[in-house]
């Protein structure tokens, strides 16, 4: 029984690892279009000694599956420094520390007094008949416009680089949707869950955010994908793009871009939805059409290095997010050298700024000089930073993060119905039920579980 996996990002690599953990003698082959494995996991160390993450910056240590994977392959995770818990939102001309506790929220000036009172009224906010609300509709209905704009909208930027007026709340943030459905109120739900956690002696009490600590590795996120690739060895074929597929009796045939063919019993497409669409175009056009409807706006990651004595005291903590109402070019900045050790040479700091995404994809595609000008202008305006950067590196993602827009859940149902006609064909990756690396790893594990039935 041969299993072919297309795509050597974390989804493809973790699926291969999970299959082999269950069945060490399984015949597994991985085809990757790029010369490099890892996909959106993309660490680069500059000659000056800056460790830049061009894509994934880390994963939250709350979901055990990724940590289990790390221990399975002998990797030691590196949790973010505790000072990185301090996060900021830029609003009304200044940076406000994000409140972590209810008392801090009441004292914070991020929201006006009426805005804070409106949040308290969430306990009594009404429901809705709309089965697929946008994040903006949901946030405004439950917490008021101000809290939506200054708290919820930056969350959409931080995770999806998304547009909250188009994102489906139930697809993007199912936990929020479930809290309302179960408890009639987010605040009431959180209080009840916290009480339950305390009663059970669980120190990790649920809060409004996703919870957990950001985690990476001392030599960056590529340690994870490189280690997986090392273990998978010659099973991986790089610079091997798959152009299309066909099926004959029970076997699938992969049509490689170089004109050769590969036969396989089971086929796992662990590439982004637009690439799945192109691979499936001839074989199953209706499915290809549905997959191609999942949008991936452009996003650029701009890494800038500064001498530490030139930036202090502009920014401590993790970094800051910029709400859409502020109408700036940048989505937010992470001070990577505050988050993990070894991200910048001694005496220097590394800033990592996101530009583009669903609201302003055209900004993510600006030429280098204009992109740098925009980032520097915003950093100056938002944090007062005027120093010349000593180092710059831009990472471009023409198609970055899939957007779960209103209608996403219905699209997934239609995709699943069509897939029933194609036993042995599996679609995985971050286009469906979670964009985070953790969710890719969980899906990889589930895929391997389902494949066990075929062995
Ligand atoms: C800028 C950025 C920052 C992010 N930061 C975080 C973060 O800090 N934390 C987090 O949890 N998530 C983050 N994410 C999301 C995270 O990147 C993804 O969930 C995850 O890495 C996706 O992995 P994947 O394997 O599904 O897809 P990808 O990483 O996109 O891998 C797909 C692979 O398929 C290959 N491929 C494509 N077409 C073909 C073909 N025809 N034939 C063969 N191979 C093909 C590609 O070359 C690629 O290697 C970020 C995403 C971006 C863009």
mmCIF file of C-alpha atoms in Angstrom, residues 79-455:
data_model
loop_
_atom_site.group_PDB
_atom_site.id
_atom_site.type_symbol
_atom_site.label_atom_id
_atom_site.label_comp_id
_atom_site.label_asym_id
_atom_site.label_seq_id
_atom_site.Cartn_x
_atom_site.Cartn_y
_atom_site.Cartn_z
ATOM 1 C CA UNK A 79 8.861 28.937 25.400
ATOM 2 C CA UNK A 80 8.664 32.707 24.893
ATOM 3 C CA UNK A 81 10.151 34.835 27.674
ATOM 4 C CA UNK A 82 7.610 35.776 30.345
ATOM 5 C CA UNK A 83 7.948 39.499 29.515
ATOM 6 C CA UNK A 84 6.475 38.678 26.097
ATOM 7 C CA UNK A 85 3.092 38.325 27.800
ATOM 8 C CA UNK A 86 2.947 42.121 27.610
ATOM 9 C CA UNK A 87 1.152 42.996 24.357
ATOM 10 C CA UNK A 88 -0.011 46.320 23.013
ATOM 11 C CA UNK A 89 -2.712 47.741 20.760
ATOM 12 C CA UNK A 90 -2.233 51.089 19.048
ATOM 13 C CA UNK A 91 -5.317 53.240 19.467
ATOM 14 C CA UNK A 92 -6.095 56.942 19.529
ATOM 15 C CA UNK A 93 -2.467 57.997 19.046
ATOM 16 C CA UNK A 94 -0.855 55.772 21.674
ATOM 17 C CA UNK A 95 0.076 52.222 22.535
ATOM 18 C CA UNK A 96 -2.127 50.618 25.191
ATOM 19 C CA UNK A 97 -1.112 47.482 27.025
ATOM 20 C CA UNK A 98 -3.693 44.756 26.444
ATOM 21 C CA UNK A 99 -5.412 43.992 29.736
ATOM 22 C CA UNK A 100 -4.862 40.434 30.935
ATOM 23 C CA UNK A 101 -7.185 40.444 33.946
ATOM 24 C CA UNK A 102 -10.680 41.904 34.501
ATOM 25 C CA UNK A 103 -9.334 44.525 36.958
ATOM 26 C CA UNK A 104 -6.747 45.668 34.389
ATOM 27 C CA UNK A 105 -9.480 45.881 31.770
ATOM 28 C CA UNK A 106 -11.563 48.197 33.951
ATOM 29 C CA UNK A 107 -8.534 50.458 34.523
ATOM 30 C CA UNK A 108 -7.284 50.403 30.913
ATOM 31 C CA UNK A 109 -7.784 53.458 28.686
ATOM 32 C CA UNK A 110 -7.847 51.333 25.542
ATOM 33 C CA UNK A 111 -11.649 51.710 25.672
ATOM 34 C CA UNK A 112 -13.543 54.808 26.785
ATOM 35 C CA UNK A 113 -15.717 54.587 29.924
ATOM 36 C CA UNK A 114 -18.923 54.089 27.835
ATOM 37 C CA UNK A 115 -17.012 51.507 25.765
ATOM 38 C CA UNK A 116 -16.045 49.591 28.905
ATOM 39 C CA UNK A 117 -19.616 49.788 30.246
ATOM 40 C CA UNK A 118 -20.913 48.466 26.938
ATOM 41 C CA UNK A 119 -18.596 45.465 27.295
ATOM 42 C CA UNK A 120 -20.164 44.766 30.715
ATOM 43 C CA UNK A 121 -23.590 44.766 29.003
ATOM 44 C CA UNK A 122 -22.404 41.763 26.974
ATOM 45 C CA UNK A 123 -24.024 39.674 29.706
ATOM 46 C CA UNK A 124 -27.413 40.835 28.444
ATOM 47 C CA UNK A 125 -26.715 41.249 24.696
ATOM 48 C CA UNK A 126 -29.288 39.646 22.420
ATOM 49 C CA UNK A 127 -28.838 36.646 20.135
ATOM 50 C CA UNK A 128 -29.175 36.498 16.354
ATOM 51 C CA UNK A 129 -30.986 34.490 13.674
ATOM 52 C CA UNK A 130 -28.011 34.816 11.357
ATOM 53 C CA UNK A 131 -26.386 31.363 11.206
ATOM 54 C CA UNK A 132 -23.134 32.674 9.683
ATOM 55 C CA UNK A 133 -22.276 36.096 11.091
ATOM 56 C CA UNK A 134 -19.157 38.068 10.252
ATOM 57 C CA UNK A 135 -16.681 38.676 13.050
ATOM 58 C CA UNK A 136 -17.579 42.391 12.846
ATOM 59 C CA UNK A 137 -21.324 41.692 13.264
ATOM 60 C CA UNK A 138 -20.716 39.288 16.118
ATOM 61 C CA UNK A 139 -18.202 41.504 17.928
ATOM 62 C CA UNK A 140 -20.334 44.637 17.625
ATOM 63 C CA UNK A 141 -23.524 42.857 18.661
ATOM 64 C CA UNK A 142 -21.982 41.292 21.740
ATOM 65 C CA UNK A 143 -19.383 43.818 22.912
ATOM 66 C CA UNK A 144 -20.201 47.104 21.169
ATOM 67 C CA UNK A 145 -18.513 48.921 18.286
ATOM 68 C CA UNK A 146 -15.590 50.296 20.270
ATOM 69 C CA UNK A 147 -14.554 46.933 21.743
ATOM 70 C CA UNK A 148 -14.975 45.339 18.338
ATOM 71 C CA UNK A 149 -12.728 47.925 16.691
ATOM 72 C CA UNK A 150 -10.015 48.015 19.359
ATOM 73 C CA UNK A 151 -9.981 44.452 20.697
ATOM 74 C CA UNK A 152 -11.646 42.007 18.305
ATOM 75 C CA UNK A 153 -10.537 43.466 14.980
ATOM 76 C CA UNK A 154 -6.808 43.396 15.888
ATOM 77 C CA UNK A 155 -7.285 39.723 16.788
ATOM 78 C CA UNK A 156 -8.471 39.138 13.186
ATOM 79 C CA UNK A 157 -5.301 40.852 11.950
ATOM 80 C CA UNK A 158 -3.034 38.987 14.347
ATOM 81 C CA UNK A 159 -4.188 35.489 13.431
ATOM 82 C CA UNK A 160 -5.583 35.648 9.869
ATOM 83 C CA UNK A 161 -4.322 39.006 8.542
ATOM 84 C CA UNK A 162 -8.042 39.095 7.802
ATOM 85 C CA UNK A 163 -10.927 41.473 7.187
ATOM 86 C CA UNK A 164 -13.342 41.190 10.131
ATOM 87 C CA UNK A 165 -16.226 42.502 8.001
ATOM 88 C CA UNK A 166 -15.965 39.385 5.804
ATOM 89 C CA UNK A 167 -14.622 36.658 8.103
ATOM 90 C CA UNK A 168 -17.074 34.041 9.382
ATOM 91 C CA UNK A 169 -16.978 34.035 13.179
ATOM 92 C CA UNK A 170 -18.072 30.411 13.470
ATOM 93 C CA UNK A 171 -15.356 29.244 11.043
ATOM 94 C CA UNK A 172 -12.528 31.507 12.242
ATOM 95 C CA UNK A 173 -13.148 31.575 15.984
ATOM 96 C CA UNK A 174 -15.465 28.623 16.720
ATOM 97 C CA UNK A 175 -14.791 28.961 20.457
ATOM 98 C CA UNK A 176 -16.430 32.406 20.588
ATOM 99 C CA UNK A 177 -19.406 31.101 18.643
ATOM 100 C CA UNK A 178 -19.712 28.058 20.936
ATOM 101 C CA UNK A 179 -19.414 30.135 24.126
ATOM 102 C CA UNK A 180 -22.387 32.236 23.047
ATOM 103 C CA UNK A 181 -24.398 29.194 21.958
ATOM 104 C CA UNK A 182 -23.723 27.332 25.217
ATOM 105 C CA UNK A 183 -23.851 30.091 27.846
ATOM 106 C CA UNK A 184 -25.764 32.904 26.123
ATOM 107 C CA UNK A 185 -22.841 35.261 26.889
ATOM 108 C CA UNK A 186 -19.072 35.239 26.401
ATOM 109 C CA UNK A 187 -18.424 36.755 29.841
ATOM 110 C CA UNK A 188 -20.775 34.339 31.602
ATOM 111 C CA UNK A 189 -19.244 31.417 29.701
ATOM 112 C CA UNK A 190 -15.683 32.416 30.634
ATOM 113 C CA UNK A 191 -16.590 32.885 34.302
ATOM 114 C CA UNK A 192 -18.231 29.444 34.414
ATOM 115 C CA UNK A 193 -15.297 27.787 32.660
ATOM 116 C CA UNK A 194 -12.820 29.483 34.992
ATOM 117 C CA UNK A 195 -14.784 28.342 38.045
ATOM 118 C CA UNK A 196 -14.846 24.791 36.679
ATOM 119 C CA UNK A 197 -11.083 24.858 35.964
ATOM 120 C CA UNK A 198 -10.317 26.103 39.512
ATOM 121 C CA UNK A 199 -12.569 23.447 41.017
ATOM 122 C CA UNK A 200 -10.685 20.788 39.074
ATOM 123 C CA UNK A 201 -7.371 22.239 40.292
ATOM 124 C CA UNK A 202 -6.413 23.241 36.743
ATOM 125 C CA UNK A 203 -3.952 26.176 36.900
ATOM 126 C CA UNK A 204 -4.451 26.981 33.206
ATOM 127 C CA UNK A 205 -7.759 28.819 33.585
ATOM 128 C CA UNK A 206 -9.483 29.780 30.314
ATOM 129 C CA UNK A 207 -9.304 33.449 29.310
ATOM 130 C CA UNK A 208 -10.621 35.560 26.448
ATOM 131 C CA UNK A 209 -7.606 34.781 24.216
ATOM 132 C CA UNK A 210 -6.491 31.441 22.775
ATOM 133 C CA UNK A 211 -4.342 30.772 25.882
ATOM 134 C CA UNK A 212 -0.991 29.034 26.162
ATOM 135 C CA UNK A 213 2.510 30.378 25.689
ATOM 136 C CA UNK A 214 4.114 31.084 22.325
ATOM 137 C CA UNK A 215 6.771 28.444 21.714
ATOM 138 C CA UNK A 216 9.550 27.971 19.175
ATOM 139 C CA UNK A 217 13.065 26.445 19.132
ATOM 140 C CA UNK A 218 16.477 27.946 19.861
ATOM 141 C CA UNK A 219 17.350 27.844 16.160
ATOM 142 C CA UNK A 220 13.920 28.887 14.947
ATOM 143 C CA UNK A 221 10.784 27.192 13.646
ATOM 144 C CA UNK A 222 12.539 25.472 10.744
ATOM 145 C CA UNK A 223 14.089 23.187 13.367
ATOM 146 C CA UNK A 224 10.729 21.408 13.429
ATOM 147 C CA UNK A 225 10.316 20.890 9.675
ATOM 148 C CA UNK A 226 14.052 20.244 9.086
ATOM 149 C CA UNK A 227 14.134 17.573 11.794
ATOM 150 C CA UNK A 228 11.024 15.917 10.379
ATOM 151 C CA UNK A 229 12.581 16.028 6.904
ATOM 152 C CA UNK A 230 15.822 14.517 8.195
ATOM 153 C CA UNK A 231 13.915 11.598 9.666
ATOM 154 C CA UNK A 232 11.890 11.113 6.488
ATOM 155 C CA UNK A 233 15.114 11.138 4.437
ATOM 156 C CA UNK A 234 14.920 9.871 0.872
ATOM 157 C CA UNK A 235 11.128 9.551 1.064
ATOM 158 C CA UNK A 236 11.051 13.282 0.270
ATOM 159 C CA UNK A 237 11.500 14.467 -3.303
ATOM 160 C CA UNK A 238 12.104 18.235 -3.506
ATOM 161 C CA UNK A 239 11.830 20.328 -6.690
ATOM 162 C CA UNK A 240 9.111 17.860 -7.678
ATOM 163 C CA UNK A 241 5.893 19.786 -8.396
ATOM 164 C CA UNK A 242 2.751 17.756 -9.040
ATOM 165 C CA UNK A 243 0.748 19.148 -11.980
ATOM 166 C CA UNK A 244 -2.371 16.956 -11.950
ATOM 167 C CA UNK A 245 -3.877 13.586 -11.091
ATOM 168 C CA UNK A 246 -6.035 10.894 -12.666
ATOM 169 C CA UNK A 247 -7.509 7.623 -11.403
ATOM 170 C CA UNK A 248 -7.565 4.204 -12.965
ATOM 171 C CA UNK A 249 -9.432 1.439 -11.138
ATOM 172 C CA UNK A 250 -8.261 1.812 -7.552
ATOM 173 C CA UNK A 251 -4.958 3.563 -8.216
ATOM 174 C CA UNK A 252 -4.299 7.284 -8.448
ATOM 175 C CA UNK A 253 -1.699 8.562 -10.895
ATOM 176 C CA UNK A 254 0.220 11.721 -10.085
ATOM 177 C CA UNK A 255 1.214 13.641 -13.196
ATOM 178 C CA UNK A 256 4.450 15.390 -12.358
ATOM 179 C CA UNK A 257 5.323 18.757 -13.895
ATOM 180 C CA UNK A 258 8.384 17.140 -15.541
ATOM 181 C CA UNK A 259 6.100 14.850 -17.546
ATOM 182 C CA UNK A 260 6.665 11.653 -15.508
ATOM 183 C CA UNK A 261 3.888 9.725 -13.725
ATOM 184 C CA UNK A 262 3.758 8.138 -10.261
ATOM 185 C CA UNK A 263 1.130 5.624 -9.158
ATOM 186 C CA UNK A 264 -0.212 5.463 -5.632
ATOM 187 C CA UNK A 265 -2.918 3.765 -3.558
ATOM 188 C CA UNK A 266 -3.599 6.669 -1.195
ATOM 189 C CA UNK A 267 -3.107 10.328 -2.068
ATOM 190 C CA UNK A 268 -2.846 13.156 0.459
ATOM 191 C CA UNK A 269 -2.828 16.682 -0.913
ATOM 192 C CA UNK A 270 -1.138 18.778 1.805
ATOM 193 C CA UNK A 271 -0.722 21.878 -0.363
ATOM 194 C CA UNK A 272 -2.673 25.168 -0.084
ATOM 195 C CA UNK A 273 -6.275 25.093 -1.424
ATOM 196 C CA UNK A 274 -5.384 27.027 -4.607
ATOM 197 C CA UNK A 275 -2.660 24.435 -5.363
ATOM 198 C CA UNK A 276 -5.077 21.568 -4.609
ATOM 199 C CA UNK A 277 -7.478 23.247 -7.020
ATOM 200 C CA UNK A 278 -4.911 23.384 -9.793
ATOM 201 C CA UNK A 279 -3.876 19.737 -9.218
ATOM 202 C CA UNK A 280 -7.541 18.609 -9.277
ATOM 203 C CA UNK A 281 -8.655 20.835 -12.171
ATOM 204 C CA UNK A 282 -8.823 18.075 -14.836
ATOM 205 C CA UNK A 283 -9.773 15.239 -12.513
ATOM 206 C CA UNK A 284 -12.638 16.866 -10.541
ATOM 207 C CA UNK A 285 -13.420 20.393 -11.830
ATOM 208 C CA UNK A 286 -16.314 21.023 -9.410
ATOM 209 C CA UNK A 287 -14.106 20.290 -6.387
ATOM 210 C CA UNK A 288 -11.322 22.383 -7.945
ATOM 211 C CA UNK A 289 -13.749 25.307 -8.295
ATOM 212 C CA UNK A 290 -14.772 25.137 -4.626
ATOM 213 C CA UNK A 291 -11.135 24.992 -3.489
ATOM 214 C CA UNK A 292 -10.152 27.887 -5.701
ATOM 215 C CA UNK A 293 -12.805 30.045 -3.985
ATOM 216 C CA UNK A 294 -10.770 30.077 -0.744
ATOM 217 C CA UNK A 295 -8.926 33.397 -0.790
ATOM 218 C CA UNK A 296 -5.249 33.844 0.146
ATOM 219 C CA UNK A 297 -4.331 37.563 0.199
ATOM 220 C CA UNK A 298 -0.720 38.701 -0.177
ATOM 221 C CA UNK A 299 1.322 39.447 2.938
ATOM 222 C CA UNK A 300 4.886 40.634 3.479
ATOM 223 C CA UNK A 301 7.013 40.167 6.566
ATOM 224 C CA UNK A 302 9.554 42.954 7.075
ATOM 225 C CA UNK A 303 12.411 42.192 9.484
ATOM 226 C CA UNK A 304 14.411 45.190 10.691
ATOM 227 C CA UNK A 305 17.446 45.112 12.987
ATOM 228 C CA UNK A 306 18.372 48.054 15.241
ATOM 229 C CA UNK A 307 21.091 48.840 17.715
ATOM 230 C CA UNK A 308 19.477 48.353 21.119
ATOM 231 C CA UNK A 309 20.756 51.660 22.483
ATOM 232 C CA UNK A 310 18.936 53.413 19.625
ATOM 233 C CA UNK A 311 15.522 51.857 20.241
ATOM 234 C CA UNK A 312 15.174 51.787 24.027
ATOM 235 C CA UNK A 313 12.742 52.599 25.520
ATOM 236 C CA UNK A 314 10.394 52.489 22.539
ATOM 237 C CA UNK A 315 8.995 49.050 22.959
ATOM 238 C CA UNK A 316 9.072 46.355 25.601
ATOM 239 C CA UNK A 317 7.062 43.137 25.565
ATOM 240 C CA UNK A 318 5.836 41.136 22.589
ATOM 241 C CA UNK A 319 4.841 43.930 20.236
ATOM 242 C CA UNK A 320 1.662 45.626 19.081
ATOM 243 C CA UNK A 321 -1.316 45.272 16.735
ATOM 244 C CA UNK A 322 -2.925 48.077 14.747
ATOM 245 C CA UNK A 323 -6.742 48.097 14.408
ATOM 246 C CA UNK A 324 -8.220 48.746 10.936
ATOM 247 C CA UNK A 325 -9.867 52.012 12.076
ATOM 248 C CA UNK A 326 -6.388 53.497 12.570
ATOM 249 C CA UNK A 327 -5.871 53.259 8.779
ATOM 250 C CA UNK A 328 -2.149 52.574 8.909
ATOM 251 C CA UNK A 329 -0.053 50.572 6.445
ATOM 252 C CA UNK A 330 1.156 47.972 8.934
ATOM 253 C CA UNK A 331 -0.908 45.267 10.646
ATOM 254 C CA UNK A 332 1.419 44.994 13.613
ATOM 255 C CA UNK A 333 4.972 44.471 14.816
ATOM 256 C CA UNK A 334 6.556 41.761 16.937
ATOM 257 C CA UNK A 335 9.813 42.552 18.712
ATOM 258 C CA UNK A 336 11.221 39.082 18.121
ATOM 259 C CA UNK A 337 14.361 39.733 20.171
ATOM 260 C CA UNK A 338 12.144 40.389 23.233
ATOM 261 C CA UNK A 339 10.238 37.148 22.682
ATOM 262 C CA UNK A 340 12.972 34.537 22.169
ATOM 263 C CA UNK A 341 16.693 34.666 22.981
ATOM 264 C CA UNK A 342 19.206 34.587 20.125
ATOM 265 C CA UNK A 343 17.037 36.377 17.544
ATOM 266 C CA UNK A 344 19.497 39.284 17.142
ATOM 267 C CA UNK A 345 23.239 39.747 17.697
ATOM 268 C CA UNK A 346 24.304 40.941 21.174
ATOM 269 C CA UNK A 347 23.330 44.618 21.628
ATOM 270 C CA UNK A 348 20.824 44.591 18.735
ATOM 271 C CA UNK A 349 17.055 44.123 18.476
ATOM 272 C CA UNK A 350 14.918 42.517 15.778
ATOM 273 C CA UNK A 351 11.519 43.963 14.787
ATOM 274 C CA UNK A 352 9.201 41.952 12.555
ATOM 275 C CA UNK A 353 6.351 43.832 10.890
ATOM 276 C CA UNK A 354 3.419 42.456 8.870
ATOM 277 C CA UNK A 355 2.074 44.380 5.855
ATOM 278 C CA UNK A 356 -0.805 43.410 3.527
ATOM 279 C CA UNK A 357 -3.466 40.806 4.308
ATOM 280 C CA UNK A 358 -7.151 40.789 3.365
ATOM 281 C CA UNK A 359 -7.849 44.492 3.966
ATOM 282 C CA UNK A 360 -4.831 45.846 2.109
ATOM 283 C CA UNK A 361 -3.286 43.061 -0.013
ATOM 284 C CA UNK A 362 -1.865 45.656 -2.442
ATOM 285 C CA UNK A 363 0.390 47.017 0.330
ATOM 286 C CA UNK A 364 1.922 43.579 0.809
ATOM 287 C CA UNK A 365 2.944 43.666 -2.853
ATOM 288 C CA UNK A 366 4.670 47.081 -2.827
ATOM 289 C CA UNK A 367 8.264 47.168 -4.102
ATOM 290 C CA UNK A 368 10.952 46.856 -1.426
ATOM 291 C CA UNK A 369 11.797 50.563 -1.100
ATOM 292 C CA UNK A 370 8.142 51.632 -0.745
ATOM 293 C CA UNK A 371 7.421 48.811 1.673
ATOM 294 C CA UNK A 372 10.369 49.818 3.861
ATOM 295 C CA UNK A 373 9.313 53.491 3.733
ATOM 296 C CA UNK A 374 5.789 52.609 4.875
ATOM 297 C CA UNK A 375 7.014 50.389 7.708
ATOM 298 C CA UNK A 376 9.525 52.960 8.943
ATOM 299 C CA UNK A 377 6.973 55.787 8.749
ATOM 300 C CA UNK A 378 4.468 53.789 10.809
ATOM 301 C CA UNK A 379 7.065 52.650 13.346
ATOM 302 C CA UNK A 380 8.097 56.276 13.803
ATOM 303 C CA UNK A 381 4.515 57.481 14.176
ATOM 304 C CA UNK A 382 3.310 54.665 16.398
ATOM 305 C CA UNK A 383 6.343 54.101 18.629
ATOM 306 C CA UNK A 384 8.573 57.156 18.116
ATOM 307 C CA UNK A 385 11.327 55.013 16.585
ATOM 308 C CA UNK A 386 13.430 57.173 14.260
ATOM 309 C CA UNK A 387 16.724 55.235 14.234
ATOM 310 C CA UNK A 388 18.098 53.888 10.950
ATOM 311 C CA UNK A 389 17.793 50.110 10.784
ATOM 312 C CA UNK A 390 21.152 48.326 10.610
ATOM 313 C CA UNK A 391 19.591 45.346 8.868
ATOM 314 C CA UNK A 392 16.568 44.666 6.644
ATOM 315 C CA UNK A 393 15.135 41.490 5.128
ATOM 316 C CA UNK A 394 11.746 41.211 3.443
ATOM 317 C CA UNK A 395 9.888 37.907 3.094
ATOM 318 C CA UNK A 396 7.053 37.859 0.579
ATOM 319 C CA UNK A 397 4.007 35.615 0.551
ATOM 320 C CA UNK A 398 2.086 36.188 -2.672
ATOM 321 C CA UNK A 399 -0.651 33.963 -1.238
ATOM 322 C CA UNK A 400 -0.297 33.866 2.530
ATOM 323 C CA UNK A 401 -3.088 32.786 4.894
ATOM 324 C CA UNK A 402 -6.436 31.250 3.816
ATOM 325 C CA UNK A 403 -9.467 33.352 4.696
ATOM 326 C CA UNK A 404 -12.496 31.644 6.210
ATOM 327 C CA UNK A 405 -15.150 34.017 4.919
ATOM 328 C CA UNK A 406 -18.910 33.852 5.431
ATOM 329 C CA UNK A 407 -20.023 30.689 3.608
ATOM 330 C CA UNK A 408 -16.819 28.784 4.521
ATOM 331 C CA UNK A 409 -18.682 26.105 6.511
ATOM 332 C CA UNK A 410 -21.101 25.493 3.618
ATOM 333 C CA UNK A 411 -18.132 25.310 1.225
ATOM 334 C CA UNK A 412 -16.490 22.659 3.446
ATOM 335 C CA UNK A 413 -19.678 20.590 3.463
ATOM 336 C CA UNK A 414 -19.828 20.699 -0.340
ATOM 337 C CA UNK A 415 -16.131 19.744 -0.531
ATOM 338 C CA UNK A 416 -16.675 16.807 1.817
ATOM 339 C CA UNK A 417 -19.674 15.583 -0.209
ATOM 340 C CA UNK A 418 -17.602 15.601 -3.409
ATOM 341 C CA UNK A 419 -14.672 13.872 -1.699
ATOM 342 C CA UNK A 420 -16.939 10.929 -0.826
ATOM 343 C CA UNK A 421 -16.778 9.975 -4.522
ATOM 344 C CA UNK A 422 -12.992 9.676 -4.326
ATOM 345 C CA UNK A 423 -11.950 7.103 -1.715
ATOM 346 C CA UNK A 424 -8.270 7.267 -0.850
ATOM 347 C CA UNK A 425 -8.002 10.977 -1.685
ATOM 348 C CA UNK A 426 -7.448 13.231 1.360
ATOM 349 C CA UNK A 427 -7.214 17.026 1.472
ATOM 350 C CA UNK A 428 -5.370 18.478 4.436
ATOM 351 C CA UNK A 429 -3.623 21.725 5.384
ATOM 352 C CA UNK A 430 -4.679 25.007 6.911
ATOM 353 C CA UNK A 431 -7.459 25.904 4.463
ATOM 354 C CA UNK A 432 -10.264 24.152 6.314
ATOM 355 C CA UNK A 433 -10.596 24.118 10.089
ATOM 356 C CA UNK A 434 -7.805 26.172 11.609
ATOM 357 C CA UNK A 435 -4.937 28.199 10.162
ATOM 358 C CA UNK A 436 -2.404 27.653 12.939
ATOM 359 C CA UNK A 437 0.539 25.288 12.871
ATOM 360 C CA UNK A 438 -0.953 23.476 15.872
ATOM 361 C CA UNK A 439 -4.133 22.812 13.927
ATOM 362 C CA UNK A 440 -2.116 21.523 10.937
ATOM 363 C CA UNK A 441 -0.373 19.063 13.273
ATOM 364 C CA UNK A 442 -3.685 17.954 14.819
ATOM 365 C CA UNK A 443 -5.138 17.439 11.322
ATOM 366 C CA UNK A 444 -2.055 15.463 10.287
ATOM 367 C CA UNK A 445 -2.568 13.187 13.255
ATOM 368 C CA UNK A 446 -6.273 12.740 12.393
ATOM 369 C CA UNK A 447 -5.432 11.992 8.763
ATOM 370 C CA UNK A 448 -2.961 9.299 9.834
ATOM 371 C CA UNK A 449 -5.614 7.844 12.166
ATOM 372 C CA UNK A 450 -8.085 7.617 9.287
ATOM 373 C CA UNK A 451 -5.504 6.001 7.006
ATOM 374 C CA UNK A 452 -4.893 3.211 9.527
ATOM 375 C CA UNK A 453 -8.226 1.793 8.353
ATOM 376 C CA UNK A 454 -6.674 1.164 4.917
ATOM 377 C CA UNK A 455 -3.596 -0.732 6.155
#
